[in-house]
Amino acid sequence: MKLTATDQKNTSSCSQTIVQALAWANRTIEAIDARILLQHALQVNHAFLLTHAEDKLTAIQIKQFSNLVNQRADGMPVAYLTGQREFYDLIFKVTPAVLVPRPETELLVELALETITENRPYSVLDLGTGSGAIAITIAKHRPQANVVAVDLSNDAVSIAQRNAHNLGTKNVCVIQSNWFEQLDADAKFDLIVANPPYVAENDPHLQQGDLRFEPPLALSTADNGLSCIRHIIANAATFMIDGGRLLLEHGHDQSADCRQLLEASGFQRIKAHRDLAGIDRVCDSYYFV
Ligand code: GLN
């Protein structure tokens, strides 16, 4: 629901305190989104909102906040409105050129970190890095690892590079590449991770809610959402050490397909891992030469 000009006027006259502004926003958007947007508009933290609940907002602040609330009510992801999203324990800059990092993708990072013991310079490849969330989180937690992150989109590469720089990460190299294309032909990785586009191109969810605002290149792909996963599985082994591990995020109904594709390409110890919602989300496997 979008607010009309009259609504906005009423808002300005009746939602003058922090607590009133939040209550008003809560009529159209979720309470947590309203809080984050108000924090963003006022450039304050949660504690400030709680301890200044009765503070009056200025007319400019009310206008800024109602603009943000209206955009959110239209479906624009909060992360694009604030320009950032927390992932794992870090804050990433995001724009509509990259997918908003998802909590379920933290599972992929946890599994990756469990593989990389602290005392060896593991080499890691992140395919389709987007904001760099996976690659940079791994690199921050494992400073001895060398992480290569690739993305087809130049805009995504710039954002990932900026995130790596802002977060003080020295062990990530972000390059523009269509999957494996720009890698050295003889490069070998201990671990390959990817959260590729896996939504089917005709999935009606793409026309709904937040997904409408995210880059289609990062979300969906041909072959009922399996095209990129298929390509990665078919080519990964060439770029892996003997005993290397491949961790792939996939769609809620793609676990069996992933297993089949991995088996057909000679991968072993294939295992499905569930996300916090109890859905098979990451396919885990090893390659032995
Ligand atoms: N998990 C995301 C979604 O369904 C899609 C991410 C992806 O395609 N890699 O919203």
PDB file of C-alpha atoms and ligand atoms in Angstrom:
ATOM      1  CA  MET A   1       0.000   0.000   0.000  1.00  0.00           C
ATOM      2  CA  LYS A   2       1.360   3.387  -0.956  1.00  0.00           C
ATOM      3  CA  LEU A   3       0.617   6.550   0.971  1.00  0.00           C
ATOM      4  CA  THR A   4      -1.194   9.353  -0.803  1.00  0.00           C
ATOM      5  CA  ALA A   5      -0.147  12.987  -0.489  1.00  0.00           C
ATOM      6  CA  THR A   6      -2.900  13.515   2.085  1.00  0.00           C
ATOM      7  CA  ASP A   7      -1.716  10.528   4.062  1.00  0.00           C
ATOM      8  CA  GLN A   8       1.786  11.928   4.032  1.00  0.00           C
ATOM      9  CA  LYS A   9       0.516  15.271   5.256  1.00  0.00           C
ATOM     10  CA  ASN A  10      -1.351  13.566   8.069  1.00  0.00           C
ATOM     11  CA  THR A  11       1.783  11.627   8.831  1.00  0.00           C
ATOM     12  CA  SER A  12       3.771  14.817   9.091  1.00  0.00           C
ATOM     13  CA  SER A  13       1.329  16.310  11.521  1.00  0.00           C
ATOM     14  CA  CYS A  14       0.696  13.252  13.687  1.00  0.00           C
ATOM     15  CA  SER A  15       3.912  11.191  13.540  1.00  0.00           C
ATOM     16  CA  GLN A  16       6.221  13.682  15.038  1.00  0.00           C
ATOM     17  CA  THR A  17       8.009  11.568  17.589  1.00  0.00           C
ATOM     18  CA  ILE A  18      10.199   8.577  16.946  1.00  0.00           C
ATOM     19  CA  VAL A  19       7.713   6.170  18.461  1.00  0.00           C
ATOM     20  CA  GLN A  20       4.841   7.674  16.466  1.00  0.00           C
ATOM     21  CA  ALA A  21       6.800   7.551  13.214  1.00  0.00           C
ATOM     22  CA  LEU A  22       7.552   3.868  13.780  1.00  0.00           C
ATOM     23  CA  ALA A  23       3.905   3.109  14.569  1.00  0.00           C
ATOM     24  CA  TRP A  24       2.832   4.886  11.396  1.00  0.00           C
ATOM     25  CA  ALA A  25       5.363   3.016   9.238  1.00  0.00           C
ATOM     26  CA  ASN A  26       4.269  -0.252  10.782  1.00  0.00           C
ATOM     27  CA  ARG A  27       0.896   0.151   9.069  1.00  0.00           C
ATOM     28  CA  THR A  28       2.522  -0.594   5.714  1.00  0.00           C
ATOM     29  CA  ILE A  29       5.850  -2.309   6.339  1.00  0.00           C
ATOM     30  CA  GLU A  30       7.379  -4.740   8.849  1.00  0.00           C
ATOM     31  CA  ALA A  31       8.459  -3.336  12.210  1.00  0.00           C
ATOM     32  CA  ILE A  32      12.081  -4.413  11.735  1.00  0.00           C
ATOM     33  CA  ASP A  33      12.258  -2.734   8.322  1.00  0.00           C
ATOM     34  CA  ALA A  34      10.728   0.444   9.756  1.00  0.00           C
ATOM     35  CA  ARG A  35      13.310   0.513  12.516  1.00  0.00           C
ATOM     36  CA  ILE A  36      16.251   0.017  10.149  1.00  0.00           C
ATOM     37  CA  LEU A  37      14.944   2.702   7.772  1.00  0.00           C
ATOM     38  CA  LEU A  38      14.417   5.198  10.589  1.00  0.00           C
ATOM     39  CA  GLN A  39      17.915   4.493  11.904  1.00  0.00           C
ATOM     40  CA  HIS A  40      19.185   5.129   8.387  1.00  0.00           C
ATOM     41  CA  ALA A  41      17.186   8.358   7.946  1.00  0.00           C
ATOM     42  CA  LEU A  42      18.374   9.699  11.308  1.00  0.00           C
ATOM     43  CA  GLN A  43      21.861   8.132  11.097  1.00  0.00           C
ATOM     44  CA  VAL A  44      21.507   6.658  14.583  1.00  0.00           C
ATOM     45  CA  ASN A  45      21.618   3.170  16.086  1.00  0.00           C
ATOM     46  CA  HIS A  46      18.882   1.045  17.643  1.00  0.00           C
ATOM     47  CA  ALA A  47      19.801   2.094  21.189  1.00  0.00           C
ATOM     48  CA  PHE A  48      19.248   5.726  20.223  1.00  0.00           C
ATOM     49  CA  LEU A  49      15.722   5.013  18.972  1.00  0.00           C
ATOM     50  CA  LEU A  50      14.894   3.201  22.214  1.00  0.00           C
ATOM     51  CA  THR A  51      16.252   5.904  24.470  1.00  0.00           C
ATOM     52  CA  HIS A  52      14.852   8.834  22.453  1.00  0.00           C
ATOM     53  CA  ALA A  53      11.401   7.421  21.682  1.00  0.00           C
ATOM     54  CA  GLU A  54       9.692  10.715  22.500  1.00  0.00           C
ATOM     55  CA  ASP A  55      12.117  12.941  20.554  1.00  0.00           C
ATOM     56  CA  LYS A  56      10.411  14.951  17.819  1.00  0.00           C
ATOM     57  CA  LEU A  57      11.494  14.492  14.221  1.00  0.00           C
ATOM     58  CA  THR A  58      12.112  17.472  11.975  1.00  0.00           C
ATOM     59  CA  ALA A  59       9.963  17.963   8.865  1.00  0.00           C
ATOM     60  CA  ILE A  60      12.925  16.948   6.702  1.00  0.00           C
ATOM     61  CA  GLN A  61      13.469  13.775   8.701  1.00  0.00           C
ATOM     62  CA  ILE A  62       9.791  12.877   8.416  1.00  0.00           C
ATOM     63  CA  LYS A  63       9.913  13.426   4.679  1.00  0.00           C
ATOM     64  CA  GLN A  64      13.061  11.341   4.267  1.00  0.00           C
ATOM     65  CA  PHE A  65      11.619   8.558   6.385  1.00  0.00           C
ATOM     66  CA  SER A  66       8.248   8.502   4.608  1.00  0.00           C
ATOM     67  CA  ASN A  67      10.042   8.334   1.241  1.00  0.00           C
ATOM     68  CA  LEU A  68      11.982   5.306   2.411  1.00  0.00           C
ATOM     69  CA  VAL A  69       8.866   3.662   3.859  1.00  0.00           C
ATOM     70  CA  ASN A  70       6.955   4.188   0.605  1.00  0.00           C
ATOM     71  CA  GLN A  71       9.742   2.639  -1.447  1.00  0.00           C
ATOM     72  CA  ARG A  72       9.891  -0.313   0.932  1.00  0.00           C
ATOM     73  CA  ALA A  73       6.094  -0.688   0.690  1.00  0.00           C
ATOM     74  CA  ASP A  74       6.583  -0.909  -3.093  1.00  0.00           C
ATOM     75  CA  GLY A  75       8.964  -3.840  -2.584  1.00  0.00           C
ATOM     76  CA  MET A  76      12.393  -2.206  -2.746  1.00  0.00           C
ATOM     77  CA  PRO A  77      14.715  -4.285  -0.517  1.00  0.00           C
ATOM     78  CA  VAL A  78      15.768  -2.515   2.675  1.00  0.00           C
ATOM     79  CA  ALA A  79      19.414  -3.231   1.852  1.00  0.00           C
ATOM     80  CA  TYR A  80      19.178  -1.180  -1.370  1.00  0.00           C
ATOM     81  CA  LEU A  81      17.546   1.691   0.525  1.00  0.00           C
ATOM     82  CA  THR A  82      20.235   1.787   3.194  1.00  0.00           C
ATOM     83  CA  GLY A  83      23.033   0.689   0.842  1.00  0.00           C
ATOM     84  CA  GLN A  84      24.242  -2.035   3.157  1.00  0.00           C
ATOM     85  CA  ARG A  85      23.519  -5.472   4.586  1.00  0.00           C
ATOM     86  CA  GLU A  86      24.991  -7.422   7.461  1.00  0.00           C
ATOM     87  CA  PHE A  87      26.216 -10.893   6.515  1.00  0.00           C
ATOM     88  CA  TYR A  88      27.819 -13.272   8.990  1.00  0.00           C
ATOM     89  CA  ASP A  89      29.623 -10.724  11.185  1.00  0.00           C
ATOM     90  CA  LEU A  90      30.458  -8.067   8.608  1.00  0.00           C
ATOM     91  CA  ILE A  91      28.633  -5.205   6.929  1.00  0.00           C
ATOM     92  CA  PHE A  92      28.653  -5.162   3.129  1.00  0.00           C
ATOM     93  CA  LYS A  93      27.902  -2.327   0.780  1.00  0.00           C
ATOM     94  CA  VAL A  94      25.186  -3.380  -1.669  1.00  0.00           C
ATOM     95  CA  THR A  95      23.531  -1.739  -4.664  1.00  0.00           C
ATOM     96  CA  PRO A  96      20.884  -3.021  -7.092  1.00  0.00           C
ATOM     97  CA  ALA A  97      23.812  -4.343  -9.195  1.00  0.00           C
ATOM     98  CA  VAL A  98      24.287  -7.203  -6.734  1.00  0.00           C
ATOM     99  CA  LEU A  99      22.102  -9.725  -4.960  1.00  0.00           C
ATOM    100  CA  VAL A 100      21.318  -8.881  -1.335  1.00  0.00           C
ATOM    101  CA  PRO A 101      23.299 -11.396   0.770  1.00  0.00           C
ATOM    102  CA  ARG A 102      20.923 -13.928   2.382  1.00  0.00           C
ATOM    103  CA  PRO A 103      21.112 -15.498   5.837  1.00  0.00           C
ATOM    104  CA  GLU A 104      20.910 -19.003   4.338  1.00  0.00           C
ATOM    105  CA  THR A 105      24.172 -18.351   2.481  1.00  0.00           C
ATOM    106  CA  GLU A 106      25.930 -18.137   5.853  1.00  0.00           C
ATOM    107  CA  LEU A 107      25.685 -21.932   5.876  1.00  0.00           C
ATOM    108  CA  LEU A 108      28.020 -22.043   2.875  1.00  0.00           C
ATOM    109  CA  VAL A 109      30.509 -19.840   4.724  1.00  0.00           C
ATOM    110  CA  GLU A 110      30.337 -21.986   7.869  1.00  0.00           C
ATOM    111  CA  LEU A 111      31.073 -25.125   5.865  1.00  0.00           C
ATOM    112  CA  ALA A 112      33.924 -23.395   4.045  1.00  0.00           C
ATOM    113  CA  LEU A 113      35.495 -22.173   7.295  1.00  0.00           C
ATOM    114  CA  GLU A 114      35.304 -25.659   8.742  1.00  0.00           C
ATOM    115  CA  THR A 115      37.414 -26.923   5.800  1.00  0.00           C
ATOM    116  CA  ILE A 116      40.091 -24.264   6.026  1.00  0.00           C
ATOM    117  CA  THR A 117      42.316 -24.993   8.973  1.00  0.00           C
ATOM    118  CA  GLU A 118      44.087 -21.907  10.137  1.00  0.00           C
ATOM    119  CA  ASN A 119      47.699 -22.884   9.504  1.00  0.00           C
ATOM    120  CA  ARG A 120      47.944 -23.499   5.750  1.00  0.00           C
ATOM    121  CA  PRO A 121      47.561 -21.063   2.834  1.00  0.00           C
ATOM    122  CA  TYR A 122      44.442 -22.652   1.401  1.00  0.00           C
ATOM    123  CA  SER A 123      43.390 -21.414  -2.000  1.00  0.00           C
ATOM    124  CA  VAL A 124      39.718 -20.672  -2.392  1.00  0.00           C
ATOM    125  CA  LEU A 125      37.653 -19.735  -5.438  1.00  0.00           C
ATOM    126  CA  ASP A 126      34.268 -17.988  -5.134  1.00  0.00           C
ATOM    127  CA  LEU A 127      32.266 -18.074  -8.371  1.00  0.00           C
ATOM    128  CA  GLY A 128      29.696 -15.306  -8.951  1.00  0.00           C
ATOM    129  CA  THR A 129      30.791 -13.309  -5.936  1.00  0.00           C
ATOM    130  CA  GLY A 130      28.321 -10.382  -6.264  1.00  0.00           C
ATOM    131  CA  SER A 131      28.923  -8.095  -3.265  1.00  0.00           C
ATOM    132  CA  GLY A 132      31.821 -10.348  -2.278  1.00  0.00           C
ATOM    133  CA  ALA A 133      30.004 -11.465   0.876  1.00  0.00           C
ATOM    134  CA  ILE A 134      31.132 -15.114   0.761  1.00  0.00           C
ATOM    135  CA  ALA A 135      34.694 -14.519  -0.439  1.00  0.00           C
ATOM    136  CA  ILE A 136      35.408 -11.622   1.905  1.00  0.00           C
ATOM    137  CA  THR A 137      33.888 -13.312   4.968  1.00  0.00           C
ATOM    138  CA  ILE A 138      36.055 -16.384   4.339  1.00  0.00           C
ATOM    139  CA  ALA A 139      39.120 -14.206   3.775  1.00  0.00           C
ATOM    140  CA  LYS A 140      38.534 -12.177   6.959  1.00  0.00           C
ATOM    141  CA  HIS A 141      38.164 -15.301   9.062  1.00  0.00           C
ATOM    142  CA  ARG A 142      41.082 -17.111   7.467  1.00  0.00           C
ATOM    143  CA  PRO A 143      43.811 -14.512   6.854  1.00  0.00           C
ATOM    144  CA  GLN A 144      46.243 -17.212   5.661  1.00  0.00           C
ATOM    145  CA  ALA A 145      43.904 -18.297   2.869  1.00  0.00           C
ATOM    146  CA  ASN A 146      44.163 -16.825  -0.622  1.00  0.00           C
ATOM    147  CA  VAL A 147      40.743 -16.147  -2.050  1.00  0.00           C
ATOM    148  CA  VAL A 148      39.974 -15.491  -5.713  1.00  0.00           C
ATOM    149  CA  ALA A 149      36.496 -14.113  -6.387  1.00  0.00           C
ATOM    150  CA  VAL A 150      35.014 -13.792  -9.862  1.00  0.00           C
ATOM    151  CA  ASP A 151      31.890 -12.216 -11.293  1.00  0.00           C
ATOM    152  CA  LEU A 152      30.636 -11.650 -14.807  1.00  0.00           C
ATOM    153  CA  SER A 153      29.292  -8.204 -13.944  1.00  0.00           C
ATOM    154  CA  ASN A 154      31.793  -5.326 -13.893  1.00  0.00           C
ATOM    155  CA  ASP A 155      29.549  -3.459 -11.450  1.00  0.00           C
ATOM    156  CA  ALA A 156      29.588  -6.408  -9.084  1.00  0.00           C
ATOM    157  CA  VAL A 157      33.384  -6.641  -9.373  1.00  0.00           C
ATOM    158  CA  SER A 158      33.678  -2.952  -8.371  1.00  0.00           C
ATOM    159  CA  ILE A 159      31.381  -3.423  -5.383  1.00  0.00           C
ATOM    160  CA  ALA A 160      33.183  -6.557  -4.211  1.00  0.00           C
ATOM    161  CA  GLN A 161      36.541  -4.779  -4.571  1.00  0.00           C
ATOM    162  CA  ARG A 162      35.209  -1.845  -2.594  1.00  0.00           C
ATOM    163  CA  ASN A 163      33.899  -4.139   0.145  1.00  0.00           C
ATOM    164  CA  ALA A 164      37.247  -5.939   0.312  1.00  0.00           C
ATOM    165  CA  HIS A 165      38.986  -2.577   0.643  1.00  0.00           C
ATOM    166  CA  ASN A 166      36.525  -1.112   3.188  1.00  0.00           C
ATOM    167  CA  LEU A 167      36.764  -4.227   5.341  1.00  0.00           C
ATOM    168  CA  GLY A 168      40.555  -4.192   5.194  1.00  0.00           C
ATOM    169  CA  THR A 169      40.803  -7.569   3.455  1.00  0.00           C
ATOM    170  CA  LYS A 170      44.205  -8.124   1.854  1.00  0.00           C
ATOM    171  CA  ASN A 171      43.819 -11.765   0.793  1.00  0.00           C
ATOM    172  CA  VAL A 172      40.994 -11.454  -1.745  1.00  0.00           C
ATOM    173  CA  CYS A 173      41.528 -10.871  -5.445  1.00  0.00           C
ATOM    174  CA  VAL A 174      38.354  -9.965  -7.352  1.00  0.00           C
ATOM    175  CA  ILE A 175      38.361 -10.393 -11.125  1.00  0.00           C
ATOM    176  CA  GLN A 176      35.828 -10.055 -13.911  1.00  0.00           C
ATOM    177  CA  SER A 177      35.236 -13.469 -15.423  1.00  0.00           C
ATOM    178  CA  ASN A 178      32.511 -15.572 -16.926  1.00  0.00           C
ATOM    179  CA  TRP A 179      32.844 -18.417 -14.384  1.00  0.00           C
ATOM    180  CA  PHE A 180      36.266 -20.065 -14.932  1.00  0.00           C
ATOM    181  CA  GLU A 181      37.128 -18.290 -18.204  1.00  0.00           C
ATOM    182  CA  GLN A 182      39.685 -15.737 -16.970  1.00  0.00           C
ATOM    183  CA  LEU A 183      41.447 -18.048 -14.517  1.00  0.00           C
ATOM    184  CA  ASP A 184      44.915 -19.391 -15.302  1.00  0.00           C
ATOM    185  CA  ALA A 185      44.375 -22.699 -17.070  1.00  0.00           C
ATOM    186  CA  ASP A 186      46.572 -24.466 -14.510  1.00  0.00           C
ATOM    187  CA  ALA A 187      45.103 -22.805 -11.388  1.00  0.00           C
ATOM    188  CA  LYS A 188      44.182 -25.328  -8.666  1.00  0.00           C
ATOM    189  CA  PHE A 189      42.010 -24.591  -5.647  1.00  0.00           C
ATOM    190  CA  ASP A 190      41.562 -26.424  -2.355  1.00  0.00           C
ATOM    191  CA  LEU A 191      38.023 -25.208  -2.161  1.00  0.00           C
ATOM    192  CA  ILE A 192      35.515 -23.870  -4.675  1.00  0.00           C
ATOM    193  CA  VAL A 193      32.350 -22.192  -3.417  1.00  0.00           C
ATOM    194  CA  ALA A 194      29.440 -20.670  -5.309  1.00  0.00           C
ATOM    195  CA  ASN A 195      26.012 -19.213  -4.787  1.00  0.00           C
ATOM    196  CA  PRO A 196      25.100 -19.089  -8.478  1.00  0.00           C
ATOM    197  CA  PRO A 197      21.805 -17.960 -10.001  1.00  0.00           C
ATOM    198  CA  TYR A 198      19.492 -20.934  -9.600  1.00  0.00           C
ATOM    199  CA  VAL A 199      15.927 -19.663  -9.852  1.00  0.00           C
ATOM    200  CA  ALA A 200      14.071 -20.928 -12.951  1.00  0.00           C
ATOM    201  CA  GLU A 201      13.525 -18.152 -15.500  1.00  0.00           C
ATOM    202  CA  ASN A 202       9.766 -18.682 -15.463  1.00  0.00           C
ATOM    203  CA  ASP A 203       9.485 -18.829 -11.653  1.00  0.00           C
ATOM    204  CA  PRO A 204       6.577 -16.503 -10.730  1.00  0.00           C
ATOM    205  CA  HIS A 205       8.470 -15.395  -7.577  1.00  0.00           C
ATOM    206  CA  LEU A 206      10.744 -13.331  -9.839  1.00  0.00           C
ATOM    207  CA  GLN A 207       7.775 -11.030 -10.488  1.00  0.00           C
ATOM    208  CA  GLN A 208       6.963 -10.661  -6.791  1.00  0.00           C
ATOM    209  CA  GLY A 209       8.284  -8.728  -3.799  1.00  0.00           C
ATOM    210  CA  ASP A 210      11.955  -7.979  -3.353  1.00  0.00           C
ATOM    211  CA  LEU A 211      13.154 -10.236  -6.187  1.00  0.00           C
ATOM    212  CA  ARG A 212      11.771  -7.754  -8.765  1.00  0.00           C
ATOM    213  CA  PHE A 213      14.481  -5.295  -7.734  1.00  0.00           C
ATOM    214  CA  GLU A 214      17.444  -7.667  -7.746  1.00  0.00           C
ATOM    215  CA  PRO A 215      19.660  -8.274 -10.805  1.00  0.00           C
ATOM    216  CA  PRO A 216      18.172 -11.071 -12.941  1.00  0.00           C
ATOM    217  CA  LEU A 217      21.714 -12.079 -13.911  1.00  0.00           C
ATOM    218  CA  ALA A 218      22.383 -13.013 -10.279  1.00  0.00           C
ATOM    219  CA  LEU A 219      19.059 -14.710  -9.659  1.00  0.00           C
ATOM    220  CA  SER A 220      17.824 -16.805 -12.507  1.00  0.00           C
ATOM    221  CA  THR A 221      19.104 -19.033 -15.242  1.00  0.00           C
ATOM    222  CA  ALA A 222      17.962 -21.381 -17.989  1.00  0.00           C
ATOM    223  CA  ASP A 223      17.354 -25.109 -17.761  1.00  0.00           C
ATOM    224  CA  ASN A 224      14.856 -24.757 -14.939  1.00  0.00           C
ATOM    225  CA  GLY A 225      17.427 -22.905 -12.837  1.00  0.00           C
ATOM    226  CA  LEU A 226      20.148 -25.528 -13.295  1.00  0.00           C
ATOM    227  CA  SER A 227      22.177 -24.099 -16.172  1.00  0.00           C
ATOM    228  CA  CYS A 228      24.869 -22.379 -14.054  1.00  0.00           C
ATOM    229  CA  ILE A 229      25.091 -25.197 -11.502  1.00  0.00           C
ATOM    230  CA  ARG A 230      25.528 -27.629 -14.396  1.00  0.00           C
ATOM    231  CA  HIS A 231      28.305 -25.491 -15.915  1.00  0.00           C
ATOM    232  CA  ILE A 232      30.138 -25.144 -12.599  1.00  0.00           C
ATOM    233  CA  ILE A 233      29.971 -28.871 -11.836  1.00  0.00           C
ATOM    234  CA  ALA A 234      31.123 -29.791 -15.352  1.00  0.00           C
ATOM    235  CA  ASN A 235      34.207 -27.551 -15.120  1.00  0.00           C
ATOM    236  CA  ALA A 236      35.170 -27.397 -11.430  1.00  0.00           C
ATOM    237  CA  ALA A 237      37.304 -30.547 -11.250  1.00  0.00           C
ATOM    238  CA  THR A 238      39.871 -29.106 -13.692  1.00  0.00           C
ATOM    239  CA  PHE A 239      40.503 -26.310 -11.192  1.00  0.00           C
ATOM    240  CA  MET A 240      40.695 -28.426  -8.038  1.00  0.00           C
ATOM    241  CA  ILE A 241      43.543 -30.075  -6.174  1.00  0.00           C
ATOM    242  CA  ASP A 242      43.343 -33.803  -5.482  1.00  0.00           C
ATOM    243  CA  GLY A 243      40.872 -34.063  -2.604  1.00  0.00           C
ATOM    244  CA  GLY A 244      39.522 -30.549  -3.133  1.00  0.00           C
ATOM    245  CA  ARG A 245      36.057 -29.620  -1.932  1.00  0.00           C
ATOM    246  CA  LEU A 246      33.174 -28.049  -3.854  1.00  0.00           C
ATOM    247  CA  LEU A 247      30.352 -26.312  -1.976  1.00  0.00           C
ATOM    248  CA  LEU A 248      27.340 -25.172  -3.988  1.00  0.00           C
ATOM    249  CA  GLU A 249      24.250 -23.331  -2.828  1.00  0.00           C
ATOM    250  CA  HIS A 250      21.129 -24.391  -4.719  1.00  0.00           C
ATOM    251  CA  GLY A 251      17.358 -23.978  -4.840  1.00  0.00           C
ATOM    252  CA  HIS A 252      14.931 -25.663  -2.435  1.00  0.00           C
ATOM    253  CA  ASP A 253      14.143 -28.467  -4.906  1.00  0.00           C
ATOM    254  CA  GLN A 254      17.521 -28.906  -6.596  1.00  0.00           C
ATOM    255  CA  SER A 255      19.337 -31.138  -4.114  1.00  0.00           C
ATOM    256  CA  ALA A 256      18.734 -34.390  -6.033  1.00  0.00           C
ATOM    257  CA  ASP A 257      19.684 -32.763  -9.353  1.00  0.00           C
ATOM    258  CA  CYS A 258      22.930 -31.464  -7.865  1.00  0.00           C
ATOM    259  CA  ARG A 259      23.792 -34.882  -6.469  1.00  0.00           C
ATOM    260  CA  GLN A 260      23.157 -36.493  -9.840  1.00  0.00           C
ATOM    261  CA  LEU A 261      25.260 -33.946 -11.719  1.00  0.00           C
ATOM    262  CA  LEU A 262      28.106 -34.274  -9.213  1.00  0.00           C
ATOM    263  CA  GLU A 263      28.058 -38.071  -9.441  1.00  0.00           C
ATOM    264  CA  ALA A 264      28.099 -37.891 -13.230  1.00  0.00           C
ATOM    265  CA  SER A 265      31.209 -35.642 -13.066  1.00  0.00           C
ATOM    266  CA  GLY A 266      33.038 -38.009 -10.712  1.00  0.00           C
ATOM    267  CA  PHE A 267      32.620 -36.137  -7.435  1.00  0.00           C
ATOM    268  CA  GLN A 268      32.533 -38.175  -4.224  1.00  0.00           C
ATOM    269  CA  ARG A 269      31.407 -37.926  -0.574  1.00  0.00           C
ATOM    270  CA  ILE A 270      28.379 -35.961  -1.761  1.00  0.00           C
ATOM    271  CA  LYS A 271      26.326 -34.594   1.100  1.00  0.00           C
ATOM    272  CA  ALA A 272      23.324 -32.284   1.402  1.00  0.00           C
ATOM    273  CA  HIS A 273      23.287 -29.633   4.134  1.00  0.00           C
ATOM    274  CA  ARG A 274      20.113 -27.988   5.382  1.00  0.00           C
ATOM    275  CA  ASP A 275      19.637 -24.302   6.043  1.00  0.00           C
ATOM    276  CA  LEU A 276      18.001 -22.891   9.191  1.00  0.00           C
ATOM    277  CA  ALA A 277      14.575 -23.404   7.620  1.00  0.00           C
ATOM    278  CA  GLY A 278      15.342 -27.135   7.341  1.00  0.00           C
ATOM    279  CA  ILE A 279      15.641 -27.024   3.533  1.00  0.00           C
ATOM    280  CA  ASP A 280      18.484 -28.741   1.638  1.00  0.00           C
ATOM    281  CA  ARG A 281      20.476 -25.681   0.577  1.00  0.00           C
ATOM    282  CA  VAL A 282      24.133 -26.562   0.087  1.00  0.00           C
ATOM    283  CA  CYS A 283      25.565 -29.503  -1.820  1.00  0.00           C
ATOM    284  CA  ASP A 284      28.925 -30.614  -0.513  1.00  0.00           C
ATOM    285  CA  SER A 285      31.356 -32.834  -2.417  1.00  0.00           C
ATOM    286  CA  TYR A 286      35.003 -33.762  -2.963  1.00  0.00           C
ATOM    287  CA  TYR A 287      37.051 -34.518  -6.017  1.00  0.00           C
ATOM    288  CA  PHE A 288      39.808 -37.129  -6.020  1.00  0.00           C
ATOM    289  CA  VAL A 289      42.038 -37.348  -9.075  1.00  0.00           C
TER     290      VAL A 289
HETATM  291  N1  GLN B   1      18.087 -17.700  -2.575  1.00  0.00           N
HETATM  292  C1  GLN B   1      17.701 -16.674  -3.450  1.00  0.00           C
HETATM  293  C2  GLN B   1      16.189 -16.594  -3.550  1.00  0.00           C
HETATM  294  O1  GLN B   1      15.545 -17.552  -3.893  1.00  0.00           O
HETATM  295  C3  GLN B   1      18.259 -16.805  -4.823  1.00  0.00           C
HETATM  296  C4  GLN B   1      19.724 -16.695  -4.808  1.00  0.00           C
HETATM  297  C5  GLN B   1      20.326 -17.276  -6.008  1.00  0.00           C
HETATM  298  O2  GLN B   1      19.724 -17.433  -7.061  1.00  0.00           O
HETATM  299  N2  GLN B   1      21.533 -17.628  -5.865  1.00  0.00           N
HETATM  300  O3  GLN B   1      15.656 -15.574  -3.258  1.00  0.00           O
END
